[in-house]
Amino acid sequence: MKLVGVDIGGTSIKLCISNEKGAIEFFEEYDSESKKGGKYVVEKVIRIISEFSDFDAIGVSTAGQVDNLKGEITYANQNIPNYTGTKLKYILESRFDVPVEVENDVNAAALGEKNFGSGKDFTNFLCLTYGTGVGGAIVLDSNLYNGTNGLAGEFGHIITHPSGLPCVCGGNGCYEMYGSVTALVKKSIEVNELYSNGRIIIDNYNQGNRMLDKVVNDWIDEIAIGLISLIHVFNPQAIIIGGGIMEREEIVRMINTRVKQRIMGSFSKIKIVKASLGNKAGVMGAISLHLSGQAEGVRND
């Protein structure tokens, strides 16, 4: 079986050609040129896929909130303007005449980790990505749990600070306002305007920069606070954490330590591990949508 996996983001479009076992024969990244709008991005995806032939199905991982049954974008922010309402499944099936499945990017990444990465040994786990915001996904009994209308896993918008910072969602005190890499950068720039991305911040912290010590440690605490609440609610076997900054082993160790220090003893067997698929998580998750039991087995109850 020859599968096309596509990962649509605000920065890039990633595409892979793979078999059902995850053996990749082609992988490439393209500039999404997302500021040109959703229609342009979809047309670009079609042009890229059109370079290939004789494939059996297409799986799509995409930014935005997704109705995974209809394969439509129910909401997307201005990272991809005018993307909301795009009937992605219908458009691609009409063009290529093969089955198409569409899923939110973090949900897809969780499926990728389940089938090909750090989640292979777990039947129940949560997946969180830390970047501009905080994304989340839930895997129960080896199946993705989407919730009533496909929106489960919005962990970035659990409230960790009542009456706290205003969030883009319209609420206040959301987890991602304190635990995202964006939040870390904002605090670090107050120390030194040169600390403008996560890599620079952690490199300087590791070099013993005392001015960053409180900033980084407070940020780790914020991440741990959110994870502890999720662990107490879901009682998962594991939490898989991803995003570029979570490639740093020392960050994962620090998070593990803070969580274990504060968590209820009866939950102490929880494993916190870093995602292993890197920038291929989305496309591998997209492929996973066509594996046996995945496209039809997504739980929505």
PDB file of C-alpha atoms in Angstrom:
ATOM      1  CA  MET A   1       0.000   0.000   0.000  1.00  0.00           C
ATOM      2  CA  LYS A   2       1.447   3.370  -1.048  1.00  0.00           C
ATOM      3  CA  LEU A   3       0.432   6.295   1.158  1.00  0.00           C
ATOM      4  CA  VAL A   4       0.887  10.042   0.883  1.00  0.00           C
ATOM      5  CA  GLY A   5       1.295  11.857   4.199  1.00  0.00           C
ATOM      6  CA  VAL A   6       0.932  15.644   4.258  1.00  0.00           C
ATOM      7  CA  ASP A   7       1.514  17.995   7.195  1.00  0.00           C
ATOM      8  CA  ILE A   8       0.169  21.527   6.655  1.00  0.00           C
ATOM      9  CA  GLY A   9       1.475  24.229   8.975  1.00  0.00           C
ATOM     10  CA  GLY A  10       1.805  27.965   9.045  1.00  0.00           C
ATOM     11  CA  THR A  11       5.513  27.764   8.216  1.00  0.00           C
ATOM     12  CA  SER A  12       5.883  24.672   6.063  1.00  0.00           C
ATOM     13  CA  ILE A  13       4.156  21.895   4.177  1.00  0.00           C
ATOM     14  CA  LYS A  14       5.784  18.523   4.727  1.00  0.00           C
ATOM     15  CA  LEU A  15       5.099  15.564   2.483  1.00  0.00           C
ATOM     16  CA  CYS A  16       6.169  11.944   2.588  1.00  0.00           C
ATOM     17  CA  ILE A  17       5.554   8.815   0.544  1.00  0.00           C
ATOM     18  CA  SER A  18       5.434   5.689   2.682  1.00  0.00           C
ATOM     19  CA  ASN A  19       4.055   2.191   2.932  1.00  0.00           C
ATOM     20  CA  GLU A  20       1.687   1.122   5.703  1.00  0.00           C
ATOM     21  CA  LYS A  21       4.644   0.047   7.860  1.00  0.00           C
ATOM     22  CA  GLY A  22       6.047   3.567   7.933  1.00  0.00           C
ATOM     23  CA  ALA A  23       8.972   2.931   5.596  1.00  0.00           C
ATOM     24  CA  ILE A  24       9.537   6.341   4.005  1.00  0.00           C
ATOM     25  CA  GLU A  25      10.743   6.436   0.419  1.00  0.00           C
ATOM     26  CA  PHE A  26      10.420  10.223   0.059  1.00  0.00           C
ATOM     27  CA  PHE A  27      10.275  13.182   2.450  1.00  0.00           C
ATOM     28  CA  GLU A  28      10.469  16.884   1.699  1.00  0.00           C
ATOM     29  CA  GLU A  29       9.576  20.247   3.229  1.00  0.00           C
ATOM     30  CA  TYR A  30       8.178  23.193   1.299  1.00  0.00           C
ATOM     31  CA  ASP A  31       7.483  26.777   2.314  1.00  0.00           C
ATOM     32  CA  SER A  32       3.742  26.938   2.925  1.00  0.00           C
ATOM     33  CA  GLU A  33       3.567  30.640   1.988  1.00  0.00           C
ATOM     34  CA  SER A  34       0.642  30.652   4.380  1.00  0.00           C
ATOM     35  CA  LYS A  35       0.131  34.426   4.398  1.00  0.00           C
ATOM     36  CA  LYS A  36      -1.289  34.048   0.883  1.00  0.00           C
ATOM     37  CA  GLY A  37      -4.287  32.335   2.475  1.00  0.00           C
ATOM     38  CA  GLY A  38      -5.923  28.967   2.845  1.00  0.00           C
ATOM     39  CA  LYS A  39      -6.997  28.639  -0.789  1.00  0.00           C
ATOM     40  CA  TYR A  40      -3.439  29.194  -1.981  1.00  0.00           C
ATOM     41  CA  VAL A  41      -2.029  26.702   0.545  1.00  0.00           C
ATOM     42  CA  VAL A  42      -4.484  24.002  -0.560  1.00  0.00           C
ATOM     43  CA  GLU A  43      -3.664  24.666  -4.219  1.00  0.00           C
ATOM     44  CA  LYS A  44       0.021  24.328  -3.387  1.00  0.00           C
ATOM     45  CA  VAL A  45      -0.621  21.020  -1.603  1.00  0.00           C
ATOM     46  CA  ILE A  46      -2.426  19.775  -4.728  1.00  0.00           C
ATOM     47  CA  ARG A  47       0.497  20.831  -6.948  1.00  0.00           C
ATOM     48  CA  ILE A  48       2.974  19.006  -4.708  1.00  0.00           C
ATOM     49  CA  ILE A  49       0.920  15.796  -4.505  1.00  0.00           C
ATOM     50  CA  SER A  50       0.407  15.911  -8.279  1.00  0.00           C
ATOM     51  CA  GLU A  51       4.112  15.262  -8.731  1.00  0.00           C
ATOM     52  CA  PHE A  52       3.498  11.688  -7.567  1.00  0.00           C
ATOM     53  CA  SER A  53       1.390   8.869  -8.990  1.00  0.00           C
ATOM     54  CA  ASP A  54       0.026   5.413  -8.182  1.00  0.00           C
ATOM     55  CA  PHE A  55      -0.698   6.057  -4.505  1.00  0.00           C
ATOM     56  CA  ASP A  56      -3.604   4.457  -2.662  1.00  0.00           C
ATOM     57  CA  ALA A  57      -4.618   7.085  -0.081  1.00  0.00           C
ATOM     58  CA  ILE A  58      -3.791  10.500   1.355  1.00  0.00           C
ATOM     59  CA  GLY A  59      -3.544  11.393   5.026  1.00  0.00           C
ATOM     60  CA  VAL A  60      -3.437  15.027   6.110  1.00  0.00           C
ATOM     61  CA  SER A  61      -2.197  16.544   9.352  1.00  0.00           C
ATOM     62  CA  THR A  62      -3.107  20.209   9.551  1.00  0.00           C
ATOM     63  CA  ALA A  63      -3.010  23.273  11.736  1.00  0.00           C
ATOM     64  CA  GLY A  64      -6.387  24.378  13.043  1.00  0.00           C
ATOM     65  CA  GLN A  65      -9.397  22.698  14.583  1.00  0.00           C
ATOM     66  CA  VAL A  66     -10.667  19.833  12.456  1.00  0.00           C
ATOM     67  CA  ASP A  67     -13.944  17.973  12.018  1.00  0.00           C
ATOM     68  CA  ASN A  68     -12.186  14.682  11.358  1.00  0.00           C
ATOM     69  CA  LEU A  69     -15.357  12.940  10.131  1.00  0.00           C
ATOM     70  CA  LYS A  70     -16.087  15.538   7.462  1.00  0.00           C
ATOM     71  CA  GLY A  71     -12.449  16.386   6.912  1.00  0.00           C
ATOM     72  CA  GLU A  72     -13.139  20.112   7.271  1.00  0.00           C
ATOM     73  CA  ILE A  73     -11.294  22.936   8.998  1.00  0.00           C
ATOM     74  CA  THR A  74     -13.707  24.229  11.617  1.00  0.00           C
ATOM     75  CA  TYR A  75     -11.387  26.979  12.863  1.00  0.00           C
ATOM     76  CA  ALA A  76      -7.940  28.295  11.963  1.00  0.00           C
ATOM     77  CA  ASN A  77      -6.210  31.422  13.206  1.00  0.00           C
ATOM     78  CA  GLN A  78      -4.418  34.016  11.108  1.00  0.00           C
ATOM     79  CA  ASN A  79      -1.331  31.847  10.707  1.00  0.00           C
ATOM     80  CA  ILE A  80      -3.249  30.580   7.658  1.00  0.00           C
ATOM     81  CA  PRO A  81      -5.747  33.330   6.755  1.00  0.00           C
ATOM     82  CA  ASN A  82      -9.162  32.320   5.404  1.00  0.00           C
ATOM     83  CA  TYR A  83      -8.508  28.635   6.066  1.00  0.00           C
ATOM     84  CA  THR A  84     -11.554  28.191   8.314  1.00  0.00           C
ATOM     85  CA  GLY A  85     -14.296  26.240   6.536  1.00  0.00           C
ATOM     86  CA  THR A  86     -11.992  24.577   4.011  1.00  0.00           C
ATOM     87  CA  LYS A  87     -13.444  21.217   2.935  1.00  0.00           C
ATOM     88  CA  LEU A  88     -10.069  19.576   2.659  1.00  0.00           C
ATOM     89  CA  LYS A  89     -11.229  15.959   2.407  1.00  0.00           C
ATOM     90  CA  TYR A  90     -13.750  16.759  -0.318  1.00  0.00           C
ATOM     91  CA  ILE A  91     -11.280  18.859  -2.318  1.00  0.00           C
ATOM     92  CA  LEU A  92      -8.504  16.252  -2.277  1.00  0.00           C
ATOM     93  CA  GLU A  93     -10.779  13.263  -2.885  1.00  0.00           C
ATOM     94  CA  SER A  94     -12.361  15.061  -5.841  1.00  0.00           C
ATOM     95  CA  ARG A  95      -8.953  15.839  -7.304  1.00  0.00           C
ATOM     96  CA  PHE A  96      -7.116  12.548  -6.737  1.00  0.00           C
ATOM     97  CA  ASP A  97      -9.928   9.975  -6.494  1.00  0.00           C
ATOM     98  CA  VAL A  98      -8.410   8.174  -3.487  1.00  0.00           C
ATOM     99  CA  PRO A  99      -9.522   8.017   0.168  1.00  0.00           C
ATOM    100  CA  VAL A 100      -8.481  11.038   2.215  1.00  0.00           C
ATOM    101  CA  GLU A 101      -8.412  11.398   6.015  1.00  0.00           C
ATOM    102  CA  VAL A 102      -7.789  14.711   7.781  1.00  0.00           C
ATOM    103  CA  GLU A 103      -6.765  15.336  11.383  1.00  0.00           C
ATOM    104  CA  ASN A 104      -5.521  18.174  13.586  1.00  0.00           C
ATOM    105  CA  ASP A 105      -1.726  18.356  13.676  1.00  0.00           C
ATOM    106  CA  VAL A 106      -1.198  17.499  17.351  1.00  0.00           C
ATOM    107  CA  ASN A 107      -3.683  14.626  17.169  1.00  0.00           C
ATOM    108  CA  ALA A 108      -1.869  13.364  14.089  1.00  0.00           C
ATOM    109  CA  ALA A 109       1.493  13.666  15.833  1.00  0.00           C
ATOM    110  CA  ALA A 110       0.121  11.583  18.723  1.00  0.00           C
ATOM    111  CA  LEU A 111      -0.936   8.869  16.268  1.00  0.00           C
ATOM    112  CA  GLY A 112       2.473   9.010  14.648  1.00  0.00           C
ATOM    113  CA  GLU A 113       4.145   8.538  18.015  1.00  0.00           C
ATOM    114  CA  LYS A 114       1.721   5.724  18.839  1.00  0.00           C
ATOM    115  CA  ASN A 115       2.416   3.761  15.689  1.00  0.00           C
ATOM    116  CA  PHE A 116       6.030   4.622  14.950  1.00  0.00           C
ATOM    117  CA  GLY A 117       7.592   6.492  17.863  1.00  0.00           C
ATOM    118  CA  SER A 118       7.690   6.973  21.632  1.00  0.00           C
ATOM    119  CA  GLY A 119       4.102   5.812  22.141  1.00  0.00           C
ATOM    120  CA  LYS A 120       4.521   2.308  20.733  1.00  0.00           C
ATOM    121  CA  ASP A 121       4.668   0.701  24.187  1.00  0.00           C
ATOM    122  CA  PHE A 122       1.682   2.584  25.635  1.00  0.00           C
ATOM    123  CA  THR A 123      -2.063   2.136  25.167  1.00  0.00           C
ATOM    124  CA  ASN A 124      -3.036   5.226  27.192  1.00  0.00           C
ATOM    125  CA  PHE A 125      -1.034   8.432  26.961  1.00  0.00           C
ATOM    126  CA  LEU A 126      -1.248  12.171  26.495  1.00  0.00           C
ATOM    127  CA  CYS A 127       0.787  14.086  23.940  1.00  0.00           C
ATOM    128  CA  LEU A 128       1.672  17.753  24.414  1.00  0.00           C
ATOM    129  CA  THR A 129       3.659  20.041  22.156  1.00  0.00           C
ATOM    130  CA  TYR A 130       5.271  23.233  23.425  1.00  0.00           C
ATOM    131  CA  GLY A 131       5.930  26.026  20.970  1.00  0.00           C
ATOM    132  CA  THR A 132       4.017  29.178  20.075  1.00  0.00           C
ATOM    133  CA  GLY A 133       1.233  27.732  22.223  1.00  0.00           C
ATOM    134  CA  VAL A 134       0.606  24.387  23.897  1.00  0.00           C
ATOM    135  CA  GLY A 135      -1.111  21.697  21.839  1.00  0.00           C
ATOM    136  CA  GLY A 136      -2.530  18.455  23.167  1.00  0.00           C
ATOM    137  CA  ALA A 137      -3.882  15.061  22.192  1.00  0.00           C
ATOM    138  CA  ILE A 138      -5.361  12.098  24.046  1.00  0.00           C
ATOM    139  CA  VAL A 139      -4.843   8.426  23.208  1.00  0.00           C
ATOM    140  CA  LEU A 140      -7.106   5.989  25.070  1.00  0.00           C
ATOM    141  CA  ASP A 141      -7.046   2.232  24.526  1.00  0.00           C
ATOM    142  CA  SER A 142      -4.668   2.864  21.589  1.00  0.00           C
ATOM    143  CA  ASN A 143      -7.214   5.105  19.821  1.00  0.00           C
ATOM    144  CA  LEU A 144      -7.299   8.835  19.451  1.00  0.00           C
ATOM    145  CA  TYR A 145      -9.987  10.461  21.596  1.00  0.00           C
ATOM    146  CA  ASN A 146     -11.501  13.496  19.877  1.00  0.00           C
ATOM    147  CA  GLY A 147     -14.364  14.408  22.193  1.00  0.00           C
ATOM    148  CA  THR A 148     -17.927  15.331  21.256  1.00  0.00           C
ATOM    149  CA  ASN A 149     -17.121  17.538  18.270  1.00  0.00           C
ATOM    150  CA  GLY A 150     -13.445  16.879  17.643  1.00  0.00           C
ATOM    151  CA  LEU A 151     -11.969  19.452  20.015  1.00  0.00           C
ATOM    152  CA  ALA A 152     -10.659  17.330  22.902  1.00  0.00           C
ATOM    153  CA  GLY A 153      -7.094  17.940  24.008  1.00  0.00           C
ATOM    154  CA  GLU A 154      -7.038  21.743  24.162  1.00  0.00           C
ATOM    155  CA  PHE A 155      -4.627  21.501  27.073  1.00  0.00           C
ATOM    156  CA  GLY A 156      -3.169  24.897  26.311  1.00  0.00           C
ATOM    157  CA  HIS A 157      -6.408  26.427  27.545  1.00  0.00           C
ATOM    158  CA  ILE A 158      -6.805  24.770  30.913  1.00  0.00           C
ATOM    159  CA  ILE A 159      -6.730  27.518  33.540  1.00  0.00           C
ATOM    160  CA  THR A 160      -3.603  27.504  35.677  1.00  0.00           C
ATOM    161  CA  HIS A 161      -3.805  31.137  36.822  1.00  0.00           C
ATOM    162  CA  PRO A 162      -7.339  32.378  37.568  1.00  0.00           C
ATOM    163  CA  SER A 163      -7.584  36.056  36.603  1.00  0.00           C
ATOM    164  CA  GLY A 164      -4.184  35.739  34.964  1.00  0.00           C
ATOM    165  CA  LEU A 165      -2.844  36.936  31.626  1.00  0.00           C
ATOM    166  CA  PRO A 166      -5.350  37.429  28.804  1.00  0.00           C
ATOM    167  CA  CYS A 167      -5.206  34.686  26.175  1.00  0.00           C
ATOM    168  CA  VAL A 168      -5.958  34.745  22.454  1.00  0.00           C
ATOM    169  CA  CYS A 169      -8.861  32.363  23.159  1.00  0.00           C
ATOM    170  CA  GLY A 170     -10.639  35.166  25.022  1.00  0.00           C
ATOM    171  CA  GLY A 171     -10.027  33.738  28.476  1.00  0.00           C
ATOM    172  CA  ASN A 172      -7.510  34.567  31.166  1.00  0.00           C
ATOM    173  CA  GLY A 173      -4.779  32.567  32.856  1.00  0.00           C
ATOM    174  CA  CYS A 174      -4.494  29.777  30.280  1.00  0.00           C
ATOM    175  CA  TYR A 175      -1.691  27.230  30.570  1.00  0.00           C
ATOM    176  CA  GLU A 176      -0.052  28.261  27.285  1.00  0.00           C
ATOM    177  CA  MET A 177       0.294  31.856  28.469  1.00  0.00           C
ATOM    178  CA  TYR A 178       2.774  30.537  31.054  1.00  0.00           C
ATOM    179  CA  GLY A 179       4.085  27.173  29.791  1.00  0.00           C
ATOM    180  CA  SER A 180       4.629  27.797  26.070  1.00  0.00           C
ATOM    181  CA  VAL A 181       7.973  28.672  24.504  1.00  0.00           C
ATOM    182  CA  THR A 182       6.412  32.032  23.643  1.00  0.00           C
ATOM    183  CA  ALA A 183       5.931  32.660  27.367  1.00  0.00           C
ATOM    184  CA  LEU A 184       9.543  31.661  28.085  1.00  0.00           C
ATOM    185  CA  VAL A 185      10.850  34.019  25.402  1.00  0.00           C
ATOM    186  CA  LYS A 186       8.759  36.948  26.674  1.00  0.00           C
ATOM    187  CA  LYS A 187      10.186  36.580  30.170  1.00  0.00           C
ATOM    188  CA  SER A 188      13.728  36.053  28.883  1.00  0.00           C
ATOM    189  CA  ILE A 189      13.646  39.171  26.709  1.00  0.00           C
ATOM    190  CA  GLU A 190      12.941  41.165  29.862  1.00  0.00           C
ATOM    191  CA  VAL A 191      16.357  39.982  31.059  1.00  0.00           C
ATOM    192  CA  ASN A 192      18.161  40.506  27.747  1.00  0.00           C
ATOM    193  CA  GLU A 193      16.582  41.354  24.403  1.00  0.00           C
ATOM    194  CA  LEU A 194      19.031  38.968  22.693  1.00  0.00           C
ATOM    195  CA  TYR A 195      17.309  35.967  24.318  1.00  0.00           C
ATOM    196  CA  SER A 196      14.842  35.735  21.469  1.00  0.00           C
ATOM    197  CA  ASN A 197      14.375  31.992  21.004  1.00  0.00           C
ATOM    198  CA  GLY A 198      14.332  28.822  23.052  1.00  0.00           C
ATOM    199  CA  ARG A 199      17.671  27.470  21.825  1.00  0.00           C
ATOM    200  CA  ILE A 200      19.567  30.636  22.780  1.00  0.00           C
ATOM    201  CA  ILE A 201      17.836  30.759  26.166  1.00  0.00           C
ATOM    202  CA  ILE A 202      18.614  27.176  27.124  1.00  0.00           C
ATOM    203  CA  ASP A 203      22.190  27.395  25.840  1.00  0.00           C
ATOM    204  CA  ASN A 204      22.814  30.446  28.028  1.00  0.00           C
ATOM    205  CA  TYR A 205      21.053  28.857  30.976  1.00  0.00           C
ATOM    206  CA  ASN A 206      23.250  25.751  30.674  1.00  0.00           C
ATOM    207  CA  GLN A 207      26.317  27.984  30.630  1.00  0.00           C
ATOM    208  CA  GLY A 208      25.398  29.176  34.116  1.00  0.00           C
ATOM    209  CA  ASN A 209      23.731  32.490  33.307  1.00  0.00           C
ATOM    210  CA  ARG A 210      22.313  33.428  36.694  1.00  0.00           C
ATOM    211  CA  MET A 211      20.003  36.050  35.234  1.00  0.00           C
ATOM    212  CA  LEU A 212      18.152  33.282  33.390  1.00  0.00           C
ATOM    213  CA  ASP A 213      18.068  30.874  36.299  1.00  0.00           C
ATOM    214  CA  LYS A 214      14.804  32.134  37.774  1.00  0.00           C
ATOM    215  CA  VAL A 215      13.155  32.588  34.367  1.00  0.00           C
ATOM    216  CA  VAL A 216      13.866  29.024  33.226  1.00  0.00           C
ATOM    217  CA  ASN A 217      13.054  27.433  36.556  1.00  0.00           C
ATOM    218  CA  ASP A 218       9.779  29.333  36.845  1.00  0.00           C
ATOM    219  CA  TRP A 219       8.895  28.184  33.316  1.00  0.00           C
ATOM    220  CA  ILE A 220       9.639  24.550  34.189  1.00  0.00           C
ATOM    221  CA  ASP A 221       7.383  24.948  37.232  1.00  0.00           C
ATOM    222  CA  GLU A 222       4.580  26.270  35.018  1.00  0.00           C
ATOM    223  CA  ILE A 223       4.896  23.257  32.702  1.00  0.00           C
ATOM    224  CA  ALA A 224       4.896  20.866  35.658  1.00  0.00           C
ATOM    225  CA  ILE A 225       1.786  22.468  37.210  1.00  0.00           C
ATOM    226  CA  GLY A 226      -0.227  21.847  34.057  1.00  0.00           C
ATOM    227  CA  LEU A 227       1.061  18.294  33.650  1.00  0.00           C
ATOM    228  CA  ILE A 228       0.294  17.377  37.244  1.00  0.00           C
ATOM    229  CA  SER A 229      -3.338  18.393  36.800  1.00  0.00           C
ATOM    230  CA  LEU A 230      -3.599  16.348  33.596  1.00  0.00           C
ATOM    231  CA  ILE A 231      -1.977  13.319  35.227  1.00  0.00           C
ATOM    232  CA  HIS A 232      -4.386  13.473  38.161  1.00  0.00           C
ATOM    233  CA  VAL A 233      -7.348  13.647  35.756  1.00  0.00           C
ATOM    234  CA  PHE A 234      -6.349  11.058  33.135  1.00  0.00           C
ATOM    235  CA  ASN A 235      -4.028   8.718  35.051  1.00  0.00           C
ATOM    236  CA  PRO A 236      -2.167   7.876  31.808  1.00  0.00           C
ATOM    237  CA  GLN A 237       0.723   5.464  31.435  1.00  0.00           C
ATOM    238  CA  ALA A 238       2.824   8.204  29.912  1.00  0.00           C
ATOM    239  CA  ILE A 239       2.993  11.775  28.737  1.00  0.00           C
ATOM    240  CA  ILE A 240       4.895  12.397  25.518  1.00  0.00           C
ATOM    241  CA  ILE A 241       6.188  15.943  25.173  1.00  0.00           C
ATOM    242  CA  GLY A 242       7.305  17.476  21.899  1.00  0.00           C
ATOM    243  CA  GLY A 243       8.249  20.705  20.201  1.00  0.00           C
ATOM    244  CA  GLY A 244      11.748  21.850  19.300  1.00  0.00           C
ATOM    245  CA  ILE A 245      12.749  22.831  22.817  1.00  0.00           C
ATOM    246  CA  MET A 246      11.789  19.398  24.160  1.00  0.00           C
ATOM    247  CA  GLU A 247      14.566  17.865  22.068  1.00  0.00           C
ATOM    248  CA  ARG A 248      16.807  19.009  24.907  1.00  0.00           C
ATOM    249  CA  GLU A 249      17.232  16.081  27.283  1.00  0.00           C
ATOM    250  CA  GLU A 250      17.967  18.374  30.217  1.00  0.00           C
ATOM    251  CA  ILE A 251      14.585  20.081  29.874  1.00  0.00           C
ATOM    252  CA  VAL A 252      12.735  16.761  29.905  1.00  0.00           C
ATOM    253  CA  ARG A 253      14.723  15.685  32.982  1.00  0.00           C
ATOM    254  CA  MET A 254      13.877  18.907  34.805  1.00  0.00           C
ATOM    255  CA  ILE A 255      10.177  18.516  34.018  1.00  0.00           C
ATOM    256  CA  ASN A 256      10.250  14.908  35.224  1.00  0.00           C
ATOM    257  CA  THR A 257      11.878  15.948  38.478  1.00  0.00           C
ATOM    258  CA  ARG A 258       9.390  18.768  39.208  1.00  0.00           C
ATOM    259  CA  VAL A 259       6.389  16.579  38.424  1.00  0.00           C
ATOM    260  CA  LYS A 260       7.628  13.709  40.605  1.00  0.00           C
ATOM    261  CA  GLN A 261       8.291  16.138  43.481  1.00  0.00           C
ATOM    262  CA  ARG A 262       4.695  17.372  43.551  1.00  0.00           C
ATOM    263  CA  ILE A 263       2.523  14.579  42.256  1.00  0.00           C
ATOM    264  CA  MET A 264       0.369  12.354  44.458  1.00  0.00           C
ATOM    265  CA  GLY A 265       2.309   9.232  45.370  1.00  0.00           C
ATOM    266  CA  SER A 266      -0.266   6.917  43.842  1.00  0.00           C
ATOM    267  CA  PHE A 267       0.486   8.437  40.404  1.00  0.00           C
ATOM    268  CA  SER A 268       4.274   8.156  40.688  1.00  0.00           C
ATOM    269  CA  LYS A 269       4.655   5.491  37.986  1.00  0.00           C
ATOM    270  CA  ILE A 270       3.862   8.018  35.260  1.00  0.00           C
ATOM    271  CA  LYS A 271       6.504   8.190  32.524  1.00  0.00           C
ATOM    272  CA  ILE A 272       7.309  11.517  30.905  1.00  0.00           C
ATOM    273  CA  VAL A 273       9.213  10.993  27.662  1.00  0.00           C
ATOM    274  CA  LYS A 274      10.164  13.158  24.732  1.00  0.00           C
ATOM    275  CA  ALA A 275       8.627  12.666  21.319  1.00  0.00           C
ATOM    276  CA  SER A 276      10.944  10.778  18.980  1.00  0.00           C
ATOM    277  CA  LEU A 277       9.694  11.528  15.454  1.00  0.00           C
ATOM    278  CA  GLY A 278      10.801  15.152  15.295  1.00  0.00           C
ATOM    279  CA  ASN A 279       9.589  17.052  12.246  1.00  0.00           C
ATOM    280  CA  LYS A 280       8.198  13.848  10.716  1.00  0.00           C
ATOM    281  CA  ALA A 281       5.589  13.353  13.473  1.00  0.00           C
ATOM    282  CA  GLY A 282       2.824  15.041  11.487  1.00  0.00           C
ATOM    283  CA  VAL A 283       3.319  13.117   8.246  1.00  0.00           C
ATOM    284  CA  MET A 284       3.709   9.821  10.110  1.00  0.00           C
ATOM    285  CA  GLY A 285       0.483  10.572  11.944  1.00  0.00           C
ATOM    286  CA  ALA A 286      -1.192  11.394   8.650  1.00  0.00           C
ATOM    287  CA  ILE A 287      -0.158   7.976   7.347  1.00  0.00           C
ATOM    288  CA  SER A 288      -1.459   6.419  10.559  1.00  0.00           C
ATOM    289  CA  LEU A 289      -4.956   7.636   9.691  1.00  0.00           C
ATOM    290  CA  HIS A 290      -5.101   4.883   7.067  1.00  0.00           C
ATOM    291  CA  LEU A 291      -3.800   2.078   9.232  1.00  0.00           C
ATOM    292  CA  SER A 292      -6.243  -0.606  10.315  1.00  0.00           C
ATOM    293  CA  GLY A 293      -8.561   0.650  13.052  1.00  0.00           C
ATOM    294  CA  GLN A 294      -7.402   4.267  12.968  1.00  0.00           C
ATOM    295  CA  ALA A 295      -9.536   6.057  10.402  1.00  0.00           C
ATOM    296  CA  GLU A 296     -12.632   4.185  11.565  1.00  0.00           C
ATOM    297  CA  GLY A 297     -11.556   3.757  15.168  1.00  0.00           C
ATOM    298  CA  VAL A 298     -11.353   7.339  16.355  1.00  0.00           C
ATOM    299  CA  ARG A 299     -13.458   7.744  19.455  1.00  0.00           C
ATOM    300  CA  ASN A 300     -15.930  10.612  19.493  1.00  0.00           C
ATOM    301  CA  ASP A 301     -18.194   9.631  22.367  1.00  0.00           C
TER     302      ASP A 301
END
